[in-house]
Tab-separated table of C-alpha atoms in Angstrom:
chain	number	residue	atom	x	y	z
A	21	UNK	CA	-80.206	149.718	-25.116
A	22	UNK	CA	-76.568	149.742	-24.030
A	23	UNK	CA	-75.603	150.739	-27.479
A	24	UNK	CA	-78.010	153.577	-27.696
A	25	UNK	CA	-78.114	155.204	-24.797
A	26	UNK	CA	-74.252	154.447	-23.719
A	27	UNK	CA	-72.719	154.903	-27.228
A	28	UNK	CA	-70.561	157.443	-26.307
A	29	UNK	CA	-69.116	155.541	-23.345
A	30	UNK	CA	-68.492	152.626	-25.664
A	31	UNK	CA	-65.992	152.745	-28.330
A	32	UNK	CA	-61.993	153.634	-28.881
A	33	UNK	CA	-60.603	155.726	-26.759
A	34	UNK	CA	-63.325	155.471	-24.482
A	35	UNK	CA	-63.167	153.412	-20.917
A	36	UNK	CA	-65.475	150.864	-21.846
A	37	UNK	CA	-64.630	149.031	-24.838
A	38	UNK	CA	-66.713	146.311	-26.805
A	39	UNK	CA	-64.067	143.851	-25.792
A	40	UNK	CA	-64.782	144.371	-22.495
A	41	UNK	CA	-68.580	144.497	-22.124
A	42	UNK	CA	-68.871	141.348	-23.956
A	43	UNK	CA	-66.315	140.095	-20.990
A	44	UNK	CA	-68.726	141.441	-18.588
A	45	UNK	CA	-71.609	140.213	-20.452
A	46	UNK	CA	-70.448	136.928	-20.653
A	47	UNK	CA	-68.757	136.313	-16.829
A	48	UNK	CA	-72.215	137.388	-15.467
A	49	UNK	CA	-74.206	134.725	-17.820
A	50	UNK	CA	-71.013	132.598	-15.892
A	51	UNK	CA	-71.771	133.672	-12.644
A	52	UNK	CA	-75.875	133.154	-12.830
A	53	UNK	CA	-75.629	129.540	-14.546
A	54	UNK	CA	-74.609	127.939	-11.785
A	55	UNK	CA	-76.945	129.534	-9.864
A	56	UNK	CA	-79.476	128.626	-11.612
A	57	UNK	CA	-78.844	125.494	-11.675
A	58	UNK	CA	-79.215	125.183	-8.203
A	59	UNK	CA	-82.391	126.596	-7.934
A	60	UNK	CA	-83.920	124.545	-10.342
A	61	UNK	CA	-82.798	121.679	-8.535
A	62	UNK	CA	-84.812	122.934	-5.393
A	63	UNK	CA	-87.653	120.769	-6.248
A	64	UNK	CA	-85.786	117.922	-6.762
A	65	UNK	CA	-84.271	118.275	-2.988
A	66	UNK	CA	-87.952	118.686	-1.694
A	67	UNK	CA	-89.340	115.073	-3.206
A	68	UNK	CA	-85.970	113.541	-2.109
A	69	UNK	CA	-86.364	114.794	1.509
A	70	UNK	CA	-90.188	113.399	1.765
A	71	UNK	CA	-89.262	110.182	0.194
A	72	UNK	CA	-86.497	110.189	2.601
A	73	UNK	CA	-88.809	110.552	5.649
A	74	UNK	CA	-91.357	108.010	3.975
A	75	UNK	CA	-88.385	105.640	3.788
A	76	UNK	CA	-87.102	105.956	7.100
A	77	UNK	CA	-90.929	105.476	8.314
A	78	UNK	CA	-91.432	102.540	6.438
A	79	UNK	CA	-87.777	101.212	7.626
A	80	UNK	CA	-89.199	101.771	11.470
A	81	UNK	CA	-92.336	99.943	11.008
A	82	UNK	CA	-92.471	96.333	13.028
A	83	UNK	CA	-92.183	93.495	11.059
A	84	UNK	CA	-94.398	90.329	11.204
A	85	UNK	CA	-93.339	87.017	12.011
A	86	UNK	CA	-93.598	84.415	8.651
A	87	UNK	CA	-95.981	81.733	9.436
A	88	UNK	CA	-95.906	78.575	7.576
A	89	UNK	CA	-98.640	77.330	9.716
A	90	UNK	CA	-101.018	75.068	7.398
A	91	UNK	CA	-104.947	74.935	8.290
A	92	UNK	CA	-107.270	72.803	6.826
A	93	UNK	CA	-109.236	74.190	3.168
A	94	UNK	CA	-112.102	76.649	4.914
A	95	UNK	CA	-115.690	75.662	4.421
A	96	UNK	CA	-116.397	79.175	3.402
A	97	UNK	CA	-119.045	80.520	5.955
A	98	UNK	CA	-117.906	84.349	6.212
A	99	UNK	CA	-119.317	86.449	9.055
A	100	UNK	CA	-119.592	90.578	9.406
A	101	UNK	CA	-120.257	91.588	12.688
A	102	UNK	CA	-121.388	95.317	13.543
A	103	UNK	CA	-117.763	96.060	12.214
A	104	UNK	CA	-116.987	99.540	12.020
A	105	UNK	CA	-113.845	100.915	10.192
A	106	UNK	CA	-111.708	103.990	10.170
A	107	UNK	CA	-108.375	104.952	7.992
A	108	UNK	CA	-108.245	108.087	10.018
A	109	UNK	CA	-109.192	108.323	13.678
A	110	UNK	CA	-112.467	109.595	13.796
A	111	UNK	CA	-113.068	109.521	10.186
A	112	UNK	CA	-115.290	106.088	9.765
A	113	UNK	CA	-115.558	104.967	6.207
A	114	UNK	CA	-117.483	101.505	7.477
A	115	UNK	CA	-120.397	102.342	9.658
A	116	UNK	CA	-122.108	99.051	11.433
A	117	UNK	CA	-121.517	96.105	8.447
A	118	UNK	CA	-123.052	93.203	9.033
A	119	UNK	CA	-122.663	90.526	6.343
A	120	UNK	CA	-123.262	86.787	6.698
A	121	UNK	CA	-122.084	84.523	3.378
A	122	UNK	CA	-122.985	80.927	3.621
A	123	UNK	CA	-120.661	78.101	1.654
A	124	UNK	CA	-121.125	78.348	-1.588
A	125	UNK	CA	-123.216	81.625	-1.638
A	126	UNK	CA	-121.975	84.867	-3.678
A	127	UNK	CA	-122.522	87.906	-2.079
A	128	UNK	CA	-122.089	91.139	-4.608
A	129	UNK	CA	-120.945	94.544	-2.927
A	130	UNK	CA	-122.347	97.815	-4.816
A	131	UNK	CA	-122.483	101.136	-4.522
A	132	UNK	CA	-121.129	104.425	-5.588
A	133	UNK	CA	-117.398	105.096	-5.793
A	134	UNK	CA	-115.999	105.870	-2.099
A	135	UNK	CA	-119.351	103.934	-0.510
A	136	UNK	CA	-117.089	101.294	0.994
A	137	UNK	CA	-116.842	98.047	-1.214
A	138	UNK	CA	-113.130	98.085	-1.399
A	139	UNK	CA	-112.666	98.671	2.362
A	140	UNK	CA	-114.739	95.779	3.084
A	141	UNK	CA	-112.340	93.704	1.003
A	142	UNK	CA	-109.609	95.118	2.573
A	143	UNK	CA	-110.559	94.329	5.768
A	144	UNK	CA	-111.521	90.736	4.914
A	145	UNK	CA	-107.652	89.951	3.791
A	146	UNK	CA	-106.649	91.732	6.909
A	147	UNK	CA	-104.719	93.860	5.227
A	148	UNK	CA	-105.943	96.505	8.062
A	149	UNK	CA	-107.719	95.341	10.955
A	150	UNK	CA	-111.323	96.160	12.109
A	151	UNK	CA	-111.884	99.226	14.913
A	152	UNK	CA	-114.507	97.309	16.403
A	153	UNK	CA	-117.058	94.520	15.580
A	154	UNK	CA	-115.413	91.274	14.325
A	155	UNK	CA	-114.794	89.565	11.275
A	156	UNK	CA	-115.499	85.352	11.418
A	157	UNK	CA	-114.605	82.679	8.777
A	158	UNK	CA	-116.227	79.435	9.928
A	159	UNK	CA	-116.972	80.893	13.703
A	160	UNK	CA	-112.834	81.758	14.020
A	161	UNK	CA	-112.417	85.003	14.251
A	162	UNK	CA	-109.600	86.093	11.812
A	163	UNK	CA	-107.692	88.247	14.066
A	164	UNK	CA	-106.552	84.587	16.099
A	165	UNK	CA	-105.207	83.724	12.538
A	166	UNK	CA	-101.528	85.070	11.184
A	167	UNK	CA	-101.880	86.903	7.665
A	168	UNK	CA	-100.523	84.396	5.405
A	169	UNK	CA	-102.392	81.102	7.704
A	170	UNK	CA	-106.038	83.415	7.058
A	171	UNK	CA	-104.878	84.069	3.071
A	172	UNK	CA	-104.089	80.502	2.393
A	173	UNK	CA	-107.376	79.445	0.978
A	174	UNK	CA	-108.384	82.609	-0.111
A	175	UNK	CA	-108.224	84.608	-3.747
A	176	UNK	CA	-108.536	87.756	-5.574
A	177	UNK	CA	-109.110	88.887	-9.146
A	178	UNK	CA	-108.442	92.666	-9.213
A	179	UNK	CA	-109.571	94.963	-12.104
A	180	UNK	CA	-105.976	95.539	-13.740
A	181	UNK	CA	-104.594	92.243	-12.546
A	182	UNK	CA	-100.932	92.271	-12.528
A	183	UNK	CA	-98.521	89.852	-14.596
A	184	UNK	CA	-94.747	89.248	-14.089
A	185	UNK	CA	-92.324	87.841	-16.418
A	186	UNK	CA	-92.146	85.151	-17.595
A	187	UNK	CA	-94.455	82.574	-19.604
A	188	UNK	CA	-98.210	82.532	-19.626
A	189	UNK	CA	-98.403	79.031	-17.440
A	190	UNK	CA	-95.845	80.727	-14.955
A	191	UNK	CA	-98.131	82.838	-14.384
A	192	UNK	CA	-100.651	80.825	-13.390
A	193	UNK	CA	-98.723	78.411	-11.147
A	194	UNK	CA	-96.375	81.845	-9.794
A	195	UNK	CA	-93.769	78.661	-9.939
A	196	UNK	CA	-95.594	76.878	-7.163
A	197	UNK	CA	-94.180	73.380	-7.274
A	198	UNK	CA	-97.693	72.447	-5.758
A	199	UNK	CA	-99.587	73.184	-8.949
A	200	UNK	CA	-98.384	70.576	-11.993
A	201	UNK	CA	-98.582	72.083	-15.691
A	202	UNK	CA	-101.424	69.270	-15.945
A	203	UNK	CA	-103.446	71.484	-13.076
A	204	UNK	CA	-102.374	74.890	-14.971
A	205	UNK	CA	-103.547	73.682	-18.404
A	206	UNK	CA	-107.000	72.388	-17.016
A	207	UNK	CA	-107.363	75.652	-15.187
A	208	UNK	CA	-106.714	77.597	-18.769
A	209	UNK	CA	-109.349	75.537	-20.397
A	210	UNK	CA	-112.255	75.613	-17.764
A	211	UNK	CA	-112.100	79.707	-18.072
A	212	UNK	CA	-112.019	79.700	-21.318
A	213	UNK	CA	-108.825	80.818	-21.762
A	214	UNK	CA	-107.983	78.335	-24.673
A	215	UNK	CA	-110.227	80.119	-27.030
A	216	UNK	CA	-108.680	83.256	-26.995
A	217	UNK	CA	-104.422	81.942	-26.185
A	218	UNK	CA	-104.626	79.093	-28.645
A	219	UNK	CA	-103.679	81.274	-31.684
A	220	UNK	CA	-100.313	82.803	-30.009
A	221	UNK	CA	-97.272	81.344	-31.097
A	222	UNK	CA	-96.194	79.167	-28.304
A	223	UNK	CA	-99.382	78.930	-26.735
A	224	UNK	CA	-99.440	78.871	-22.762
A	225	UNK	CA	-95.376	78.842	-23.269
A	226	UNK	CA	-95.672	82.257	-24.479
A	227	UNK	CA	-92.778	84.660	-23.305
A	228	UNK	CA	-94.955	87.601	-20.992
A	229	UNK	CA	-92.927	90.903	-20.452
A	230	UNK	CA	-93.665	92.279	-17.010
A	231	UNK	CA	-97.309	93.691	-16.533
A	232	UNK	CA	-98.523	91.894	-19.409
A	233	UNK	CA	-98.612	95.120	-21.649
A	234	UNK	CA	-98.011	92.604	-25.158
A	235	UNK	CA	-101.366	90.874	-23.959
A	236	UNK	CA	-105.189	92.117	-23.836
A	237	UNK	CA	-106.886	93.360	-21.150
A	238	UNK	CA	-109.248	90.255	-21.846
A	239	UNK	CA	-105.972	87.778	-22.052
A	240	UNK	CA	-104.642	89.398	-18.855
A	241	UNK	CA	-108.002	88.964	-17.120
A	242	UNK	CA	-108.290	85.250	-18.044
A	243	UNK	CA	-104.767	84.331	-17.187
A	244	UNK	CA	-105.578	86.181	-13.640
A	245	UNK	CA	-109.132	83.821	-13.466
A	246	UNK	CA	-107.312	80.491	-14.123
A	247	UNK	CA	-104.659	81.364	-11.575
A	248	UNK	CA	-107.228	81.812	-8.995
A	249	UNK	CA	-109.066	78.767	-10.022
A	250	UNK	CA	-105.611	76.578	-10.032
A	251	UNK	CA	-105.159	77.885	-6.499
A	252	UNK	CA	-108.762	76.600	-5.468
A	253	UNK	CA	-109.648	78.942	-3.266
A	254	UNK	CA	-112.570	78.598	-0.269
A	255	UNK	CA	-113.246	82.348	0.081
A	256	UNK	CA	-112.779	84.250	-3.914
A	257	UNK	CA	-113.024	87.924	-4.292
A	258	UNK	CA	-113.806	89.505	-7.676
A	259	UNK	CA	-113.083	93.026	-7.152
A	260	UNK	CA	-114.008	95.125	-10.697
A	261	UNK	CA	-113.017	92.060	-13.142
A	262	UNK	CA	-115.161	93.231	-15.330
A	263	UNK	CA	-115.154	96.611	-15.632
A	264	UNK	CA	-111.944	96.979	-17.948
A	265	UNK	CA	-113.152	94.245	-20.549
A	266	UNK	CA	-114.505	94.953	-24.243
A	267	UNK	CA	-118.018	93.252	-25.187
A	268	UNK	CA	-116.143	90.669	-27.696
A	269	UNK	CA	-114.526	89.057	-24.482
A	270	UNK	CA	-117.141	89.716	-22.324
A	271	UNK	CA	-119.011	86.510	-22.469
A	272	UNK	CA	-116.323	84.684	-22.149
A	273	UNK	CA	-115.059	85.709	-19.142
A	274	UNK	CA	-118.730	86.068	-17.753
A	275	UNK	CA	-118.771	82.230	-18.385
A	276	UNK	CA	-115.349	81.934	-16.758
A	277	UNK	CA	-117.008	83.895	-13.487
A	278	UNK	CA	-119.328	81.018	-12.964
A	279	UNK	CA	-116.442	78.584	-13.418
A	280	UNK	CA	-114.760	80.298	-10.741
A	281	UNK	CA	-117.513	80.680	-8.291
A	282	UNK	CA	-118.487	77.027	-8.078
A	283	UNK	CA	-118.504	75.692	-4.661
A	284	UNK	CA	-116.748	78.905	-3.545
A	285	UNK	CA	-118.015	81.673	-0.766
A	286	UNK	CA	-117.866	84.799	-3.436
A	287	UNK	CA	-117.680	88.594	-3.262
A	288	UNK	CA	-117.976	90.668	-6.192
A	289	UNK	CA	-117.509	94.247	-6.041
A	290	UNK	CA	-118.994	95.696	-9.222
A	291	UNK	CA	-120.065	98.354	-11.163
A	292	UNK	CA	-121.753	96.706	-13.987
A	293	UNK	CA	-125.234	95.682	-12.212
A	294	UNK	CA	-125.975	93.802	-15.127
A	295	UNK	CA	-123.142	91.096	-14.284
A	296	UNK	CA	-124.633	90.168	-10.371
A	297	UNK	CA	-128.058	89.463	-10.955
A	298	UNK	CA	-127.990	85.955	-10.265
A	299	UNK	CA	-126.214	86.413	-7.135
A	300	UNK	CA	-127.448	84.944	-3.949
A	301	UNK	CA	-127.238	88.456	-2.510
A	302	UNK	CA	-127.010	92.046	-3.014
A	303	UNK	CA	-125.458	94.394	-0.298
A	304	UNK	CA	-126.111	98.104	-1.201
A	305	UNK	CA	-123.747	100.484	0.095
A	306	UNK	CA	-123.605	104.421	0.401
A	307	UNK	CA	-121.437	106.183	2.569
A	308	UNK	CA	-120.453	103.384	4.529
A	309	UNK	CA	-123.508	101.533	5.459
A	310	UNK	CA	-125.489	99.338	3.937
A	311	UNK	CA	-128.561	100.977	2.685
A	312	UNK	CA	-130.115	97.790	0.982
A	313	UNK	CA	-129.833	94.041	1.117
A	314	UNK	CA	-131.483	91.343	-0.548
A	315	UNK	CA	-131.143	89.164	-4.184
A	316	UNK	CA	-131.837	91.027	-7.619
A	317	UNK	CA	-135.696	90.715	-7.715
A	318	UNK	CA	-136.466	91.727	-3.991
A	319	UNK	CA	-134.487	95.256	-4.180
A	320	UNK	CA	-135.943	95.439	-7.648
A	321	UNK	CA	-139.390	95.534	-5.831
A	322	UNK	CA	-138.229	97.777	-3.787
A	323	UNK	CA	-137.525	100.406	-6.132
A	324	UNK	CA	-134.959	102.057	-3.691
A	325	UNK	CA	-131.361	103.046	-4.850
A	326	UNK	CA	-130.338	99.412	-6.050
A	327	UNK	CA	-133.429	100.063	-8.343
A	328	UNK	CA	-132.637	103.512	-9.520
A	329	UNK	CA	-128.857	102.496	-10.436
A	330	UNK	CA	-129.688	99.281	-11.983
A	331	UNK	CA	-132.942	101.432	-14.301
A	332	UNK	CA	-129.939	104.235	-14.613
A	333	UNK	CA	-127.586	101.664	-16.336
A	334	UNK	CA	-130.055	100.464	-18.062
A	335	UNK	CA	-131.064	103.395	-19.650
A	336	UNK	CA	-127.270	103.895	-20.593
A	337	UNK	CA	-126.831	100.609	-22.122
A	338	UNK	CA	-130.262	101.546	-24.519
A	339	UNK	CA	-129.150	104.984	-25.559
């Protein structure tokens, strides 16, 4: 454009030369770089000031006394008492729970996603506390116990369960002098976990790279059963365990479930109705309350939602 509608300014003799507009040319591409730069880096600024503040929030917080306070193994009787539960004020996510788990009962939580199962949980480890209502284990309420005293005797298996690095039996012991090899190889073997390890390489002394991410979903979810089981937990909370693993491992892990439940208080949060029909009861949520309760055969009379989810699934599973 320059060229064509400036030609005659541009040339010898004239006051603009080529020498010089490529000059000019060039010290504004100069001048704008930097500017640029700075700009773009505008965004960057923004996360870095909010990550900042979280920081500095975080670094505020008040910190919890360590308890190394030792209570005796828990019988297992857990208690929900017209508990009610809000992340933000006003905004109640638990509306009125009440549960009661005897020892050695399993008590399966279902529902859609965002009914409440997880914030049950949640409340249960104490990792929040309850607005009101109360939450007992063995008639003590667990507010009167310090975090790590109430977690002692108590487990969970999450849905992507997390590994660190290290060896497959470190893993299960998390290098607790309490809990001999002989107690993490027995633990491996009553899940199962033998069948499906005993062709790696080094066996349970196989190296593990942090998360697990050389291993199976099924391997992972094994290695996270027997470390519950070596820990032998009172209260054990399955949360999804399922959900992530293919049919080929399936049964095997179903069998280690029932391993893991014996003489254990259980939750189970789960999707799959199919895998919490033979529990000792069924607690329907939606929206925050419980909307059904009762074992696989009594809501199934009732033909309510626990029936038209389990049918739903069902029909899935056929087509």
């Amino acid at each position: 454009m320059i060229w064509y509608f400036g030609g005659g300014s541009i040339g010898v003799g004239s006051f603009v030369t080529l020498g010089v507009l490529y000059a000019f040319v060039d010290y504004l591409n100069r001048l704008f770089q930097p500017i640029t730069g700075i700009v773009n880096q505008l965004p960057n600024l923004e996360k870095a000031l909010v990550a900042g503040e979280r920081v500095f929030e975080l670094l505020e917080e008040e910190g919890r006394e360590v308890s190394d306070e030792r209570i005796p193994r828990y019988k297992g009787n857990v208690s929900f008492e017209h508990v009610n539960f809000a992340y933000k004020e006003g905004e109640y996510v638990l509306k009125d729970i009440n549960i009661e788990a005897k020892q050695g009962e399993t008590v399966a939580l279902v529902g859609h996603t965002g009914s409440g199962k997880s914030s049950i949980m949640n409340l249960l480890f104490r990792y929040y506390d309850v607005k009101e209502g109360r939450i007992t284990i063995d008639g003590t309420n667990i507010n009167d116990l310090e975090h790590q005293t109430l977690r002692q005797h108590m487990a969970i298996v999450l849905q992507d369960p997390y590994l660190f690095t290290g060896t497959i039996a470190s893993n299960v012991s998390l290098n607790n002098p309490d809990i001999p090899r002989e107690k993490v190889e027995k633990a491996l073997k009553d899940v199962g976990a033998d069948t499906v390890l005993r062709n790696l390489e080094n066996g349970y002394d196989t190296e593990v790279i942090e998360k697990g991410s050389t291993l199976s979903s099924g391997q992972r979810q094994l290695i996270s059963f027997a470390r519950a089981l070596a820990y032998d937990p009172a209260i054990l909370i399955l949360d999804e365990a399922t959900s992530s693993i293919d049919t080929e491992t399936e049964a095997i892990i179903q069998e280690a479930m029932d391993v893991l439940k014996k003489g254990r208080t259980t939750f189970i949060i789960a999707h799959r109705l199919s895998t919490i029909k033979n529990a000792d009861q069924i607690v329907v949520l939606d929206k925050g309350m419980i909307v059904e309760k009762g074992n696989h055969e009594e809501l199934m009379q009732q033909k309510g939602k626990y029936y038209q989810m389990y049918e739903l699934q069902k029909g899935k599973q056929a087509s």
